Each structure stands twice: as structure tokens, then as C-alpha cells.
PDB file of N, CA and C in Angstrom:
ATOM      1  N   MET G 597       6.516  -6.181  18.237  1.00 60.00           N
ATOM      2  CA  MET G 597       7.719  -6.095  17.433  1.00 60.00           C
ATOM      3  C   MET G 597       7.611  -4.888  16.511  1.00 60.00           C
ATOM      4  N   ALA G 598       8.649  -4.086  16.489  1.00 67.00           N
ATOM      5  CA  ALA G 598       8.674  -2.908  15.627  1.00 67.00           C
ATOM      6  C   ALA G 598       8.882  -3.322  14.178  1.00 67.00           C
ATOM      7  N   SER G 599       8.222  -2.623  13.294  1.00 68.00           N
ATOM      8  CA  SER G 599       8.337  -2.904  11.870  1.00 68.00           C
ATOM      9  C   SER G 599       9.697  -2.457  11.356  1.00 68.00           C
ATOM     10  N   LYS G 600      10.190  -3.183  10.362  1.00 83.00           N
ATOM     11  CA  LYS G 600      11.453  -2.814   9.728  1.00 83.00           C
ATOM     12  C   LYS G 600      11.221  -1.868   8.554  1.00 83.00           C
ATOM     13  N   ASN G 601       9.968  -1.587   8.246  1.00 87.00           N
ATOM     14  CA  ASN G 601       9.627  -0.674   7.159  1.00 87.00           C
ATOM     15  C   ASN G 601       9.497   0.746   7.691  1.00 87.00           C
ATOM     16  N   SER G 602       9.576   1.711   6.774  1.00 91.00           N
ATOM     17  CA  SER G 602       9.367   3.105   7.166  1.00 91.00           C
ATOM     18  C   SER G 602       7.902   3.298   7.556  1.00 91.00           C
ATOM     19  N   GLU G 603       7.631   4.429   8.156  1.00 93.00           N
ATOM     20  CA  GLU G 603       6.260   4.721   8.594  1.00 93.00           C
ATOM     21  C   GLU G 603       5.290   4.733   7.415  1.00 93.00           C
ATOM     22  N   ILE G 604       5.671   5.373   6.314  1.00 94.00           N
ATOM     23  CA  ILE G 604       4.782   5.435   5.140  1.00 94.00           C
ATOM     24  C   ILE G 604       4.604   4.046   4.528  1.00 94.00           C
ATOM     25  N   GLN G 605       5.654   3.251   4.490  1.00 95.00           N
ATOM     26  CA  GLN G 605       5.540   1.889   3.961  1.00 95.00           C
ATOM     27  C   GLN G 605       4.590   1.067   4.827  1.00 95.00           C
ATOM     28  N   GLU G 606       4.743   1.161   6.128  1.00 94.00           N
ATOM     29  CA  GLU G 606       3.883   0.399   7.037  1.00 94.00           C
ATOM     30  C   GLU G 606       2.430   0.855   6.924  1.00 94.00           C
ATOM     31  N   GLN G 607       2.217   2.157   6.792  1.00 95.00           N
ATOM     32  CA  GLN G 607       0.862   2.686   6.641  1.00 95.00           C
ATOM     33  C   GLN G 607       0.197   2.116   5.383  1.00 95.00           C
ATOM     34  N   VAL G 608       0.908   2.120   4.274  1.00 97.00           N
ATOM     35  CA  VAL G 608       0.356   1.609   3.014  1.00 97.00           C
ATOM     36  C   VAL G 608       0.100   0.114   3.110  1.00 97.00           C
ATOM     37  N   ILE G 609       1.047  -0.624   3.662  1.00 96.00           N
ATOM     38  CA  ILE G 609       0.895  -2.076   3.800  1.00 96.00           C
ATOM     39  C   ILE G 609      -0.324  -2.399   4.662  1.00 96.00           C
ATOM     40  N   GLN G 610      -0.504  -1.680   5.763  1.00 95.00           N
ATOM     41  CA  GLN G 610      -1.653  -1.935   6.641  1.00 95.00           C
ATOM     42  C   GLN G 610      -2.969  -1.552   5.962  1.00 95.00           C
ATOM     43  N   THR G 611      -2.955  -0.520   5.138  1.00 97.00           N
ATOM     44  CA  THR G 611      -4.161  -0.157   4.389  1.00 97.00           C
ATOM     45  C   THR G 611      -4.516  -1.263   3.401  1.00 97.00           C
ATOM     46  N   ILE G 612      -3.529  -1.783   2.701  1.00 98.00           N
ATOM     47  CA  ILE G 612      -3.778  -2.886   1.761  1.00 98.00           C
ATOM     48  C   ILE G 612      -4.307  -4.101   2.519  1.00 98.00           C
ATOM     49  N   LYS G 613      -3.701  -4.420   3.649  1.00 97.00           N
ATOM     50  CA  LYS G 613      -4.161  -5.565   4.452  1.00 97.00           C
ATOM     51  C   LYS G 613      -5.608  -5.359   4.909  1.00 97.00           C
ATOM     52  N   ARG G 614      -5.924  -4.133   5.365  1.00 97.00           N
ATOM     53  CA  ARG G 614      -7.300  -3.843   5.811  1.00 97.00           C
ATOM     54  C   ARG G 614      -8.281  -3.993   4.656  1.00 97.00           C
ATOM     55  N   LEU G 615      -7.948  -3.417   3.515  1.00 98.00           N
ATOM     56  CA  LEU G 615      -8.826  -3.524   2.347  1.00 98.00           C
ATOM     57  C   LEU G 615      -8.982  -4.982   1.920  1.00 98.00           C
ATOM     58  N   ARG G 616      -7.884  -5.714   1.955  1.00 97.00           N
ATOM     59  CA  ARG G 616      -7.910  -7.132   1.572  1.00 97.00           C
ATOM     60  C   ARG G 616      -8.849  -7.917   2.485  1.00 97.00           C
ATOM     61  N   THR G 617      -8.717  -7.732   3.790  1.00 97.00           N
ATOM     62  CA  THR G 617      -9.543  -8.501   4.724  1.00 97.00           C
ATOM     63  C   THR G 617     -11.006  -8.050   4.693  1.00 97.00           C
ATOM     64  N   GLU G 618     -11.238  -6.731   4.575  1.00 97.00           N
ATOM     65  CA  GLU G 618     -12.610  -6.228   4.494  1.00 97.00           C
ATOM     66  C   GLU G 618     -13.354  -6.796   3.292  1.00 97.00           C
ATOM     67  N   ARG G 619     -12.629  -7.040   2.226  1.00 97.00           N
ATOM     68  CA  ARG G 619     -13.249  -7.556   0.998  1.00 97.00           C
ATOM     69  C   ARG G 619     -13.183  -9.074   0.894  1.00 97.00           C
ATOM     70  N   GLY G 620     -12.705  -9.724   1.951  1.00 97.00           N
ATOM     71  CA  GLY G 620     -12.664 -11.184   1.980  1.00 97.00           C
ATOM     72  C   GLY G 620     -11.646 -11.777   1.009  1.00 97.00           C
ATOM     73  N   ILE G 621     -10.572 -11.044   0.757  1.00 97.00           N
ATOM     74  CA  ILE G 621      -9.534 -11.510  -0.159  1.00 97.00           C
ATOM     75  C   ILE G 621      -8.422 -12.149   0.674  1.00 97.00           C
ATOM     76  N   SER G 622      -8.159 -13.417   0.434  1.00 96.00           N
ATOM     77  CA  SER G 622      -7.104 -14.114   1.170  1.00 96.00           C
ATOM     78  C   SER G 622      -5.731 -13.682   0.654  1.00 96.00           C
ATOM     79  N   GLN G 623      -4.704 -14.039   1.414  1.00 96.00           N
ATOM     80  CA  GLN G 623      -3.347 -13.771   0.943  1.00 96.00           C
ATOM     81  C   GLN G 623      -3.088 -14.513  -0.366  1.00 96.00           C
ATOM     82  N   LEU G 624      -3.604 -15.730  -0.474  1.00 96.00           N
ATOM     83  CA  LEU G 624      -3.430 -16.501  -1.706  1.00 96.00           C
ATOM     84  C   LEU G 624      -4.106 -15.808  -2.882  1.00 96.00           C
ATOM     85  N   ALA G 625      -5.336 -15.329  -2.677  1.00 97.00           N
ATOM     86  CA  ALA G 625      -6.042 -14.619  -3.748  1.00 97.00           C
ATOM     87  C   ALA G 625      -5.303 -13.343  -4.132  1.00 97.00           C
ATOM     88  N   LEU G 626      -4.793 -12.614  -3.133  1.00 97.00           N
ATOM     89  CA  LEU G 626      -4.041 -11.399  -3.429  1.00 97.00           C
ATOM     90  C   LEU G 626      -2.777 -11.736  -4.213  1.00 97.00           C
ATOM     91  N   SER G 627      -2.114 -12.804  -3.842  1.00 97.00           N
ATOM     92  CA  SER G 627      -0.901 -13.189  -4.573  1.00 97.00           C
ATOM     93  C   SER G 627      -1.225 -13.496  -6.031  1.00 97.00           C
ATOM     94  N   ASN G 628      -2.373 -14.109  -6.273  1.00 96.00           N
ATOM     95  CA  ASN G 628      -2.786 -14.389  -7.657  1.00 96.00           C
ATOM     96  C   ASN G 628      -3.104 -13.104  -8.410  1.00 96.00           C
ATOM     97  N   ILE G 629      -3.736 -12.155  -7.739  1.00 96.00           N
ATOM     98  CA  ILE G 629      -4.057 -10.866  -8.360  1.00 96.00           C
ATOM     99  C   ILE G 629      -2.770 -10.141  -8.762  1.00 96.00           C
ATOM    100  N   LEU G 630      -1.766 -10.207  -7.885  1.00 96.00           N
ATOM    101  CA  LEU G 630      -0.535  -9.454  -8.102  1.00 96.00           C
ATOM    102  C   LEU G 630       0.544 -10.233  -8.845  1.00 96.00           C
ATOM    103  N   GLY G 631       0.341 -11.541  -9.004  1.00 95.00           N
ATOM    104  CA  GLY G 631       1.336 -12.357  -9.690  1.00 95.00           C
ATOM    105  C   GLY G 631       2.578 -12.620  -8.864  1.00 95.00           C
ATOM    106  N   ILE G 632       2.386 -12.754  -7.545  1.00 96.00           N
ATOM    107  CA  ILE G 632       3.496 -13.061  -6.644  1.00 96.00           C
ATOM    108  C   ILE G 632       3.108 -14.269  -5.797  1.00 96.00           C
ATOM    109  N   SER G 633       4.038 -14.796  -5.021  1.00 91.00           N
ATOM    110  CA  SER G 633       3.727 -15.948  -4.181  1.00 91.00           C
ATOM    111  C   SER G 633       2.945 -15.513  -2.944  1.00 91.00           C
ATOM    112  N   ASP G 634       2.133 -16.437  -2.414  1.00 87.00           N
ATOM    113  CA  ASP G 634       1.392 -16.102  -1.197  1.00 87.00           C
ATOM    114  C   ASP G 634       2.351 -15.901  -0.031  1.00 87.00           C
ATOM    115  N   GLY G 635       3.504 -16.577  -0.060  1.00 93.00           N
ATOM    116  CA  GLY G 635       4.518 -16.358   0.964  1.00 93.00           C
ATOM    117  C   GLY G 635       5.045 -14.935   0.934  1.00 93.00           C
ATOM    118  N   GLN G 636       5.138 -14.373  -0.252  1.00 96.00           N
ATOM    119  CA  GLN G 636       5.611 -12.996  -0.378  1.00 96.00           C
ATOM    120  C   GLN G 636       4.599 -12.026   0.229  1.00 96.00           C
ATOM    121  N   VAL G 637       3.312 -12.287   0.016  1.00 96.00           N
ATOM    122  CA  VAL G 637       2.284 -11.441   0.641  1.00 96.00           C
ATOM    123  C   VAL G 637       2.420 -11.519   2.161  1.00 96.00           C
ATOM    124  N   GLY G 638       2.606 -12.727   2.683  1.00 94.00           N
ATOM    125  CA  GLY G 638       2.793 -12.902   4.131  1.00 94.00           C
ATOM    126  C   GLY G 638       4.008 -12.148   4.643  1.00 94.00           C
ATOM    127  N   ASN G 639       5.097 -12.197   3.887  1.00 94.00           N
ATOM    128  CA  ASN G 639       6.305 -11.475   4.283  1.00 94.00           C
ATOM    129  C   ASN G 639       6.083  -9.971   4.270  1.00 94.00           C
ATOM    130  N   ILE G 640       5.365  -9.482   3.288  1.00 95.00           N
ATOM    131  CA  ILE G 640       5.081  -8.047   3.212  1.00 95.00           C
ATOM    132  C   ILE G 640       4.225  -7.615   4.395  1.00 95.00           C
ATOM    133  N   GLU G 641       3.242  -8.416   4.752  1.00 94.00           N
ATOM    134  CA  GLU G 641       2.336  -8.055   5.845  1.00 94.00           C
ATOM    135  C   GLU G 641       2.960  -8.245   7.225  1.00 94.00           C
ATOM    136  N   SER G 642       4.066  -8.980   7.310  1.00 92.00           N
ATOM    137  CA  SER G 642       4.713  -9.239   8.588  1.00 92.00           C
ATOM    138  C   SER G 642       5.683  -8.119   8.945  1.00 92.00           C
ATOM    139  N   PRO G 643       5.635  -7.637  10.184  1.00 86.00           N
ATOM    140  CA  PRO G 643       6.588  -6.601  10.592  1.00 86.00           C
ATOM    141  C   PRO G 643       8.017  -7.133  10.751  1.00 86.00           C
ATOM    142  N   LYS G 644       8.192  -8.454  10.688  1.00 87.00           N
ATOM    143  CA  LYS G 644       9.521  -9.053  10.852  1.00 87.00           C
ATOM    144  C   LYS G 644      10.419  -8.824   9.646  1.00 87.00           C
ATOM    145  N   TYR G 645       9.828  -8.525   8.500  1.00 87.00           N
ATOM    146  CA  TYR G 645      10.603  -8.428   7.272  1.00 87.00           C
ATOM    147  C   TYR G 645      10.485  -7.035   6.671  1.00 87.00           C
ATOM    148  N   GLN G 646      11.537  -6.650   5.965  1.00 88.00           N
ATOM    149  CA  GLN G 646      11.520  -5.345   5.296  1.00 88.00           C
ATOM    150  C   GLN G 646      11.147  -5.571   3.833  1.00 88.00           C
ATOM    151  N   HIS G 647       9.899  -5.943   3.620  1.00 93.00           N
ATOM    152  CA  HIS G 647       9.362  -6.139   2.280  1.00 93.00           C
ATOM    153  C   HIS G 647       8.226  -5.147   2.080  1.00 93.00           C
ATOM    154  N   LYS G 648       7.983  -4.793   0.838  1.00 94.00           N
ATOM    155  CA  LYS G 648       6.872  -3.896   0.530  1.00 94.00           C
ATOM    156  C   LYS G 648       6.361  -4.227  -0.867  1.00 94.00           C
ATOM    157  N   TYR G 649       5.160  -3.761  -1.158  1.00 97.00           N
ATOM    158  CA  TYR G 649       4.601  -3.909  -2.497  1.00 97.00           C
ATOM    159  C   TYR G 649       5.279  -2.925  -3.437  1.00 97.00           C
ATOM    160  N   THR G 650       5.391  -3.295  -4.701  1.00 96.00           N
ATOM    161  CA  THR G 650       5.874  -2.344  -5.697  1.00 96.00           C
ATOM    162  C   THR G 650       4.748  -1.365  -6.001  1.00 96.00           C
ATOM    163  N   LEU G 651       5.086  -0.258  -6.602  1.00 97.00           N
ATOM    164  CA  LEU G 651       4.058   0.713  -6.975  1.00 97.00           C
ATOM    165  C   LEU G 651       3.074   0.109  -7.970  1.00 97.00           C
ATOM    166  N   LYS G 652       3.560  -0.720  -8.887  1.00 97.00           N
ATOM    167  CA  LYS G 652       2.671  -1.389  -9.840  1.00 97.00           C
ATOM    168  C   LYS G 652       1.709  -2.322  -9.120  1.00 97.00           C
ATOM    169  N   GLN G 653       2.199  -3.067  -8.138  1.00 97.00           N
ATOM    170  CA  GLN G 653       1.332  -3.964  -7.368  1.00 97.00           C
ATOM    171  C   GLN G 653       0.276  -3.168  -6.610  1.00 97.00           C
ATOM    172  N   LEU G 654       0.663  -2.042  -6.035  1.00 98.00           N
ATOM    173  CA  LEU G 654      -0.308  -1.194  -5.338  1.00 98.00           C
ATOM    174  C   LEU G 654      -1.372  -0.697  -6.306  1.00 98.00           C
ATOM    175  N   TYR G 655      -0.935  -0.246  -7.464  1.00 97.00           N
ATOM    176  CA  TYR G 655      -1.874   0.251  -8.474  1.00 97.00           C
ATOM    177  C   TYR G 655      -2.804  -0.861  -8.956  1.00 97.00           C
ATOM    178  N   ASP G 656      -2.250  -2.043  -9.208  1.00 97.00           N
ATOM    179  CA  ASP G 656      -3.065  -3.174  -9.661  1.00 97.00           C
ATOM    180  C   ASP G 656      -4.108  -3.558  -8.609  1.00 97.00           C
ATOM    181  N   PHE G 657      -3.702  -3.589  -7.342  1.00 97.00           N
ATOM    182  CA  PHE G 657      -4.655  -3.937  -6.282  1.00 97.00           C
ATOM    183  C   PHE G 657      -5.753  -2.883  -6.180  1.00 97.00           C
ATOM    184  N   CYS G 658      -5.358  -1.615  -6.188  1.00 97.00           N
ATOM    185  CA  CYS G 658      -6.357  -0.543  -6.104  1.00 97.00           C
ATOM    186  C   CYS G 658      -7.338  -0.622  -7.267  1.00 97.00           C
ATOM    187  N   SER G 659      -6.845  -0.905  -8.442  1.00 97.00           N
ATOM    188  CA  SER G 659      -7.727  -1.057  -9.607  1.00 97.00           C
ATOM    189  C   SER G 659      -8.672  -2.238  -9.411  1.00 97.00           C
ATOM    190  N   PHE G 660      -8.142  -3.341  -8.897  1.00 97.00           N
ATOM    191  CA  PHE G 660      -8.948  -4.549  -8.703  1.00 97.00           C
ATOM    192  C   PHE G 660     -10.096  -4.302  -7.719  1.00 97.00           C
ATOM    193  N   VAL G 661      -9.824  -3.597  -6.631  1.00 97.00           N
ATOM    194  CA  VAL G 661     -10.850  -3.375  -5.598  1.00 97.00           C
ATOM    195  C   VAL G 661     -11.546  -2.022  -5.761  1.00 97.00           C
ATOM    196  N   GLU G 662     -11.213  -1.310  -6.837  1.00 97.00           N
ATOM    197  CA  GLU G 662     -11.814  -0.008  -7.121  1.00 97.00           C
ATOM    198  C   GLU G 662     -11.644   0.961  -5.949  1.00 97.00           C
ATOM    199  N   TYR G 663     -10.394   1.093  -5.519  1.00 97.00           N
ATOM    200  CA  TYR G 663     -10.027   1.996  -4.426  1.00 97.00           C
ATOM    201  C   TYR G 663      -9.077   3.045  -5.003  1.00 97.00           C
ATOM    202  N   PRO G 664      -9.313   4.317  -4.734  1.00 97.00           N
ATOM    203  CA  PRO G 664      -8.441   5.356  -5.297  1.00 97.00           C
ATOM    204  C   PRO G 664      -6.991   5.205  -4.823  1.00 97.00           C
ATOM    205  N   PHE G 665      -6.085   5.051  -5.756  1.00 97.00           N
ATOM    206  CA  PHE G 665      -4.665   4.861  -5.461  1.00 97.00           C
ATOM    207  C   PHE G 665      -4.129   5.946  -4.534  1.00 97.00           C
ATOM    208  N   GLU G 666      -4.517   7.188  -4.795  1.00 97.00           N
ATOM    209  CA  GLU G 666      -3.992   8.301  -4.000  1.00 97.00           C
ATOM    210  C   GLU G 666      -4.401   8.205  -2.535  1.00 97.00           C
ATOM    211  N   ASN G 667      -5.500   7.513  -2.248  1.00 97.00           N
ATOM    212  CA  ASN G 667      -5.945   7.362  -0.865  1.00 97.00           C
ATOM    213  C   ASN G 667      -5.026   6.469  -0.039  1.00 97.00           C
ATOM    214  N   LEU G 668      -4.164   5.698  -0.700  1.00 97.00           N
ATOM    215  CA  LEU G 668      -3.171   4.909   0.031  1.00 97.00           C
ATOM    216  C   LEU G 668      -2.162   5.821   0.722  1.00 97.00           C
ATOM    217  N   PHE G 669      -1.952   6.993   0.160  1.00 97.00           N
ATOM    218  CA  PHE G 669      -0.885   7.877   0.615  1.00 97.00           C
ATOM    219  C   PHE G 669      -1.360   9.154   1.279  1.00 97.00           C
ATOM    220  N   LEU G 670      -2.521   9.659   0.896  1.00 96.00           N
ATOM    221  CA  LEU G 670      -2.963  10.977   1.349  1.00 96.00           C
ATOM    222  C   LEU G 670      -4.131  10.911   2.319  1.00 96.00           C
ATOM    223  N   THR G 671      -4.118  11.822   3.281  1.00 94.00           N
ATOM    224  CA  THR G 671      -5.259  11.979   4.181  1.00 94.00           C
ATOM    225  C   THR G 671      -6.343  12.768   3.442  1.00 94.00           C
ATOM    226  N   GLN G 672      -7.518  12.838   4.008  1.00 95.00           N
ATOM    227  CA  GLN G 672      -8.604  13.600   3.393  1.00 95.00           C
ATOM    228  C   GLN G 672      -8.235  15.084   3.282  1.00 95.00           C
ATOM    229  N   GLU G 673      -7.566  15.624   4.295  1.00 96.00           N
ATOM    230  CA  GLU G 673      -7.144  17.023   4.237  1.00 96.00           C
ATOM    231  C   GLU G 673      -6.133  17.232   3.112  1.00 96.00           C
ATOM    232  N   GLU G 674      -5.190  16.309   2.979  1.00 96.00           N
ATOM    233  CA  GLU G 674      -4.187  16.425   1.920  1.00 96.00           C
ATOM    234  C   GLU G 674      -4.820  16.319   0.535  1.00 96.00           C
ATOM    235  N   LEU G 675      -5.836  15.467   0.410  1.00 95.00           N
ATOM    236  CA  LEU G 675      -6.524  15.330  -0.874  1.00 95.00           C
ATOM    237  C   LEU G 675      -7.179  16.637  -1.308  1.00 95.00           C
ATOM    238  N   LYS G 676      -7.612  17.436  -0.341  1.00 95.00           N
ATOM    239  CA  LYS G 676      -8.284  18.705  -0.636  1.00 95.00           C
ATOM    240  C   LYS G 676      -7.305  19.857  -0.857  1.00 95.00           C
ATOM    241  N   SER G 677      -6.052  19.626  -0.543  1.00 94.00           N
ATOM    242  CA  SER G 677      -5.047  20.672  -0.634  1.00 94.00           C
ATOM    243  C   SER G 677      -4.732  21.022  -2.084  1.00 94.00           C
ATOM    244  N   LYS G 678      -4.411  22.294  -2.300  1.00 96.00           N
ATOM    245  CA  LYS G 678      -3.988  22.705  -3.646  1.00 96.00           C
ATOM    246  C   LYS G 678      -2.648  22.087  -4.002  1.00 96.00           C
ATOM    247  N   ASP G 679      -1.930  21.596  -3.009  1.00 96.00           N
ATOM    248  CA  ASP G 679      -0.634  20.952  -3.216  1.00 96.00           C
ATOM    249  C   ASP G 679      -0.734  19.423  -3.206  1.00 96.00           C
ATOM    250  N   ALA G 680      -1.916  18.898  -3.422  1.00 96.00           N
ATOM    251  CA  ALA G 680      -2.136  17.449  -3.304  1.00 96.00           C
ATOM    252  C   ALA G 680      -1.203  16.639  -4.210  1.00 96.00           C
ATOM    253  N   ILE G 681      -0.999  17.098  -5.431  1.00 97.00           N
ATOM    254  CA  ILE G 681      -0.131  16.349  -6.358  1.00 97.00           C
ATOM    255  C   ILE G 681       1.300  16.314  -5.837  1.00 97.00           C
ATOM    256  N   ARG G 682       1.810  17.444  -5.381  1.00 97.00           N
ATOM    257  CA  ARG G 682       3.170  17.492  -4.852  1.00 97.00           C
ATOM    258  C   ARG G 682       3.307  16.617  -3.616  1.00 97.00           C
ATOM    259  N   ILE G 683       2.332  16.672  -2.727  1.00 97.00           N
ATOM    260  CA  ILE G 683       2.350  15.861  -1.512  1.00 97.00           C
ATOM    261  C   ILE G 683       2.321  14.379  -1.889  1.00 97.00           C
ATOM    262  N   LEU G 684       1.458  14.021  -2.834  1.00 97.00           N
ATOM    263  CA  LEU G 684       1.363  12.639  -3.283  1.00 97.00           C
ATOM    264  C   LEU G 684       2.702  12.165  -3.847  1.00 97.00           C
ATOM    265  N   ILE G 685       3.303  12.950  -4.704  1.00 97.00           N
ATOM    266  CA  ILE G 685       4.586  12.562  -5.297  1.00 97.00           C
ATOM    267  C   ILE G 685       5.651  12.415  -4.213  1.00 97.00           C
ATOM    268  N   ASP G 686       5.701  13.342  -3.267  1.00 97.00           N
ATOM    269  CA  ASP G 686       6.663  13.251  -2.168  1.00 97.00           C
ATOM    270  C   ASP G 686       6.477  11.966  -1.375  1.00 97.00           C
ATOM    271  N   LYS G 687       5.226  11.617  -1.080  1.00 96.00           N
ATOM    272  CA  LYS G 687       4.958  10.410  -0.296  1.00 96.00           C
ATOM    273  C   LYS G 687       5.270   9.145  -1.095  1.00 96.00           C
ATOM    274  N   ILE G 688       4.996   9.154  -2.390  1.00 97.00           N
ATOM    275  CA  ILE G 688       5.330   7.997  -3.221  1.00 97.00           C
ATOM    276  C   ILE G 688       6.846   7.802  -3.254  1.00 97.00           C
ATOM    277  N   ILE G 689       7.582   8.886  -3.381  1.00 96.00           N
ATOM    278  CA  ILE G 689       9.045   8.794  -3.368  1.00 96.00           C
ATOM    279  C   ILE G 689       9.526   8.235  -2.038  1.00 96.00           C
ATOM    280  N   LYS G 690       8.981   8.706  -0.934  1.00 95.00           N
ATOM    281  CA  LYS G 690       9.375   8.197   0.386  1.00 95.00           C
ATOM    282  C   LYS G 690       9.008   6.721   0.532  1.00 95.00           C
ATOM    283  N   TYR G 691       7.855   6.341   0.025  1.00 96.00           N
ATOM    284  CA  TYR G 691       7.447   4.933   0.073  1.00 96.00           C
ATOM    285  C   TYR G 691       8.440   4.064  -0.689  1.00 96.00           C
ATOM    286  N   ASP G 692       8.879   4.547  -1.839  1.00 93.00           N
ATOM    287  CA  ASP G 692       9.713   3.749  -2.732  1.00 93.00           C
ATOM    288  C   ASP G 692      11.178   3.670  -2.287  1.00 93.00           C
ATOM    289  N   GLU G 693      11.588   4.496  -1.313  1.00 89.00           N
ATOM    290  CA  GLU G 693      12.987   4.483  -0.861  1.00 89.00           C
ATOM    291  C   GLU G 693      13.307   3.256  -0.049  1.00 89.00           C
TER     292      GLU G 693
END
């Protein structure tokens, strides 16, 4: 089933899901960290729904697991670019649309 989210939204959601599972964090635990329902986490992770995390939720999760926020959006090459800030802002705007 094709996702109803944009490519950047799906990429970020899958990164959060990967980090969550690698660290043994359940959907229920993530919902408690973010202050949302576990059903909402399930909806966000499901390609059937057009749900996404807010930027604050992404930042809170990254802080909780000590993962660089910018790595949700940028490749290693982009991180090294002199235009990294502009690229990051562009991708955040696209994510938030």
C-alpha cells in the first residue's frame, strides 16, 4: 500500500520507527514520551493514514534518544555541505506542508 504522506514525511516517520524499535521503545512508551495516544503513534506509523509527528514531537523524541535532530532530514553529504542550514530549513518546510 502506498503511503499517503509525502516522501520526506515518510522518510522521517520510518527513521523514528527504526530508532524506536532499535532502542526497544514500544508505541505505548513513545506515546508517553510525546504526550499523545498510542493509537496516534500507530496511525502515524501506518501508511494507511496521512498523519505525521509535529516538529516539537520530533525534537522531543530526538532529545530523549540523544539523536541529532538534523539527521532526521539530512544525508551525510548534506550535513557536510556549506548549505546545510538552508537544505535543512527547506526539508523541514516540506515536511511540515
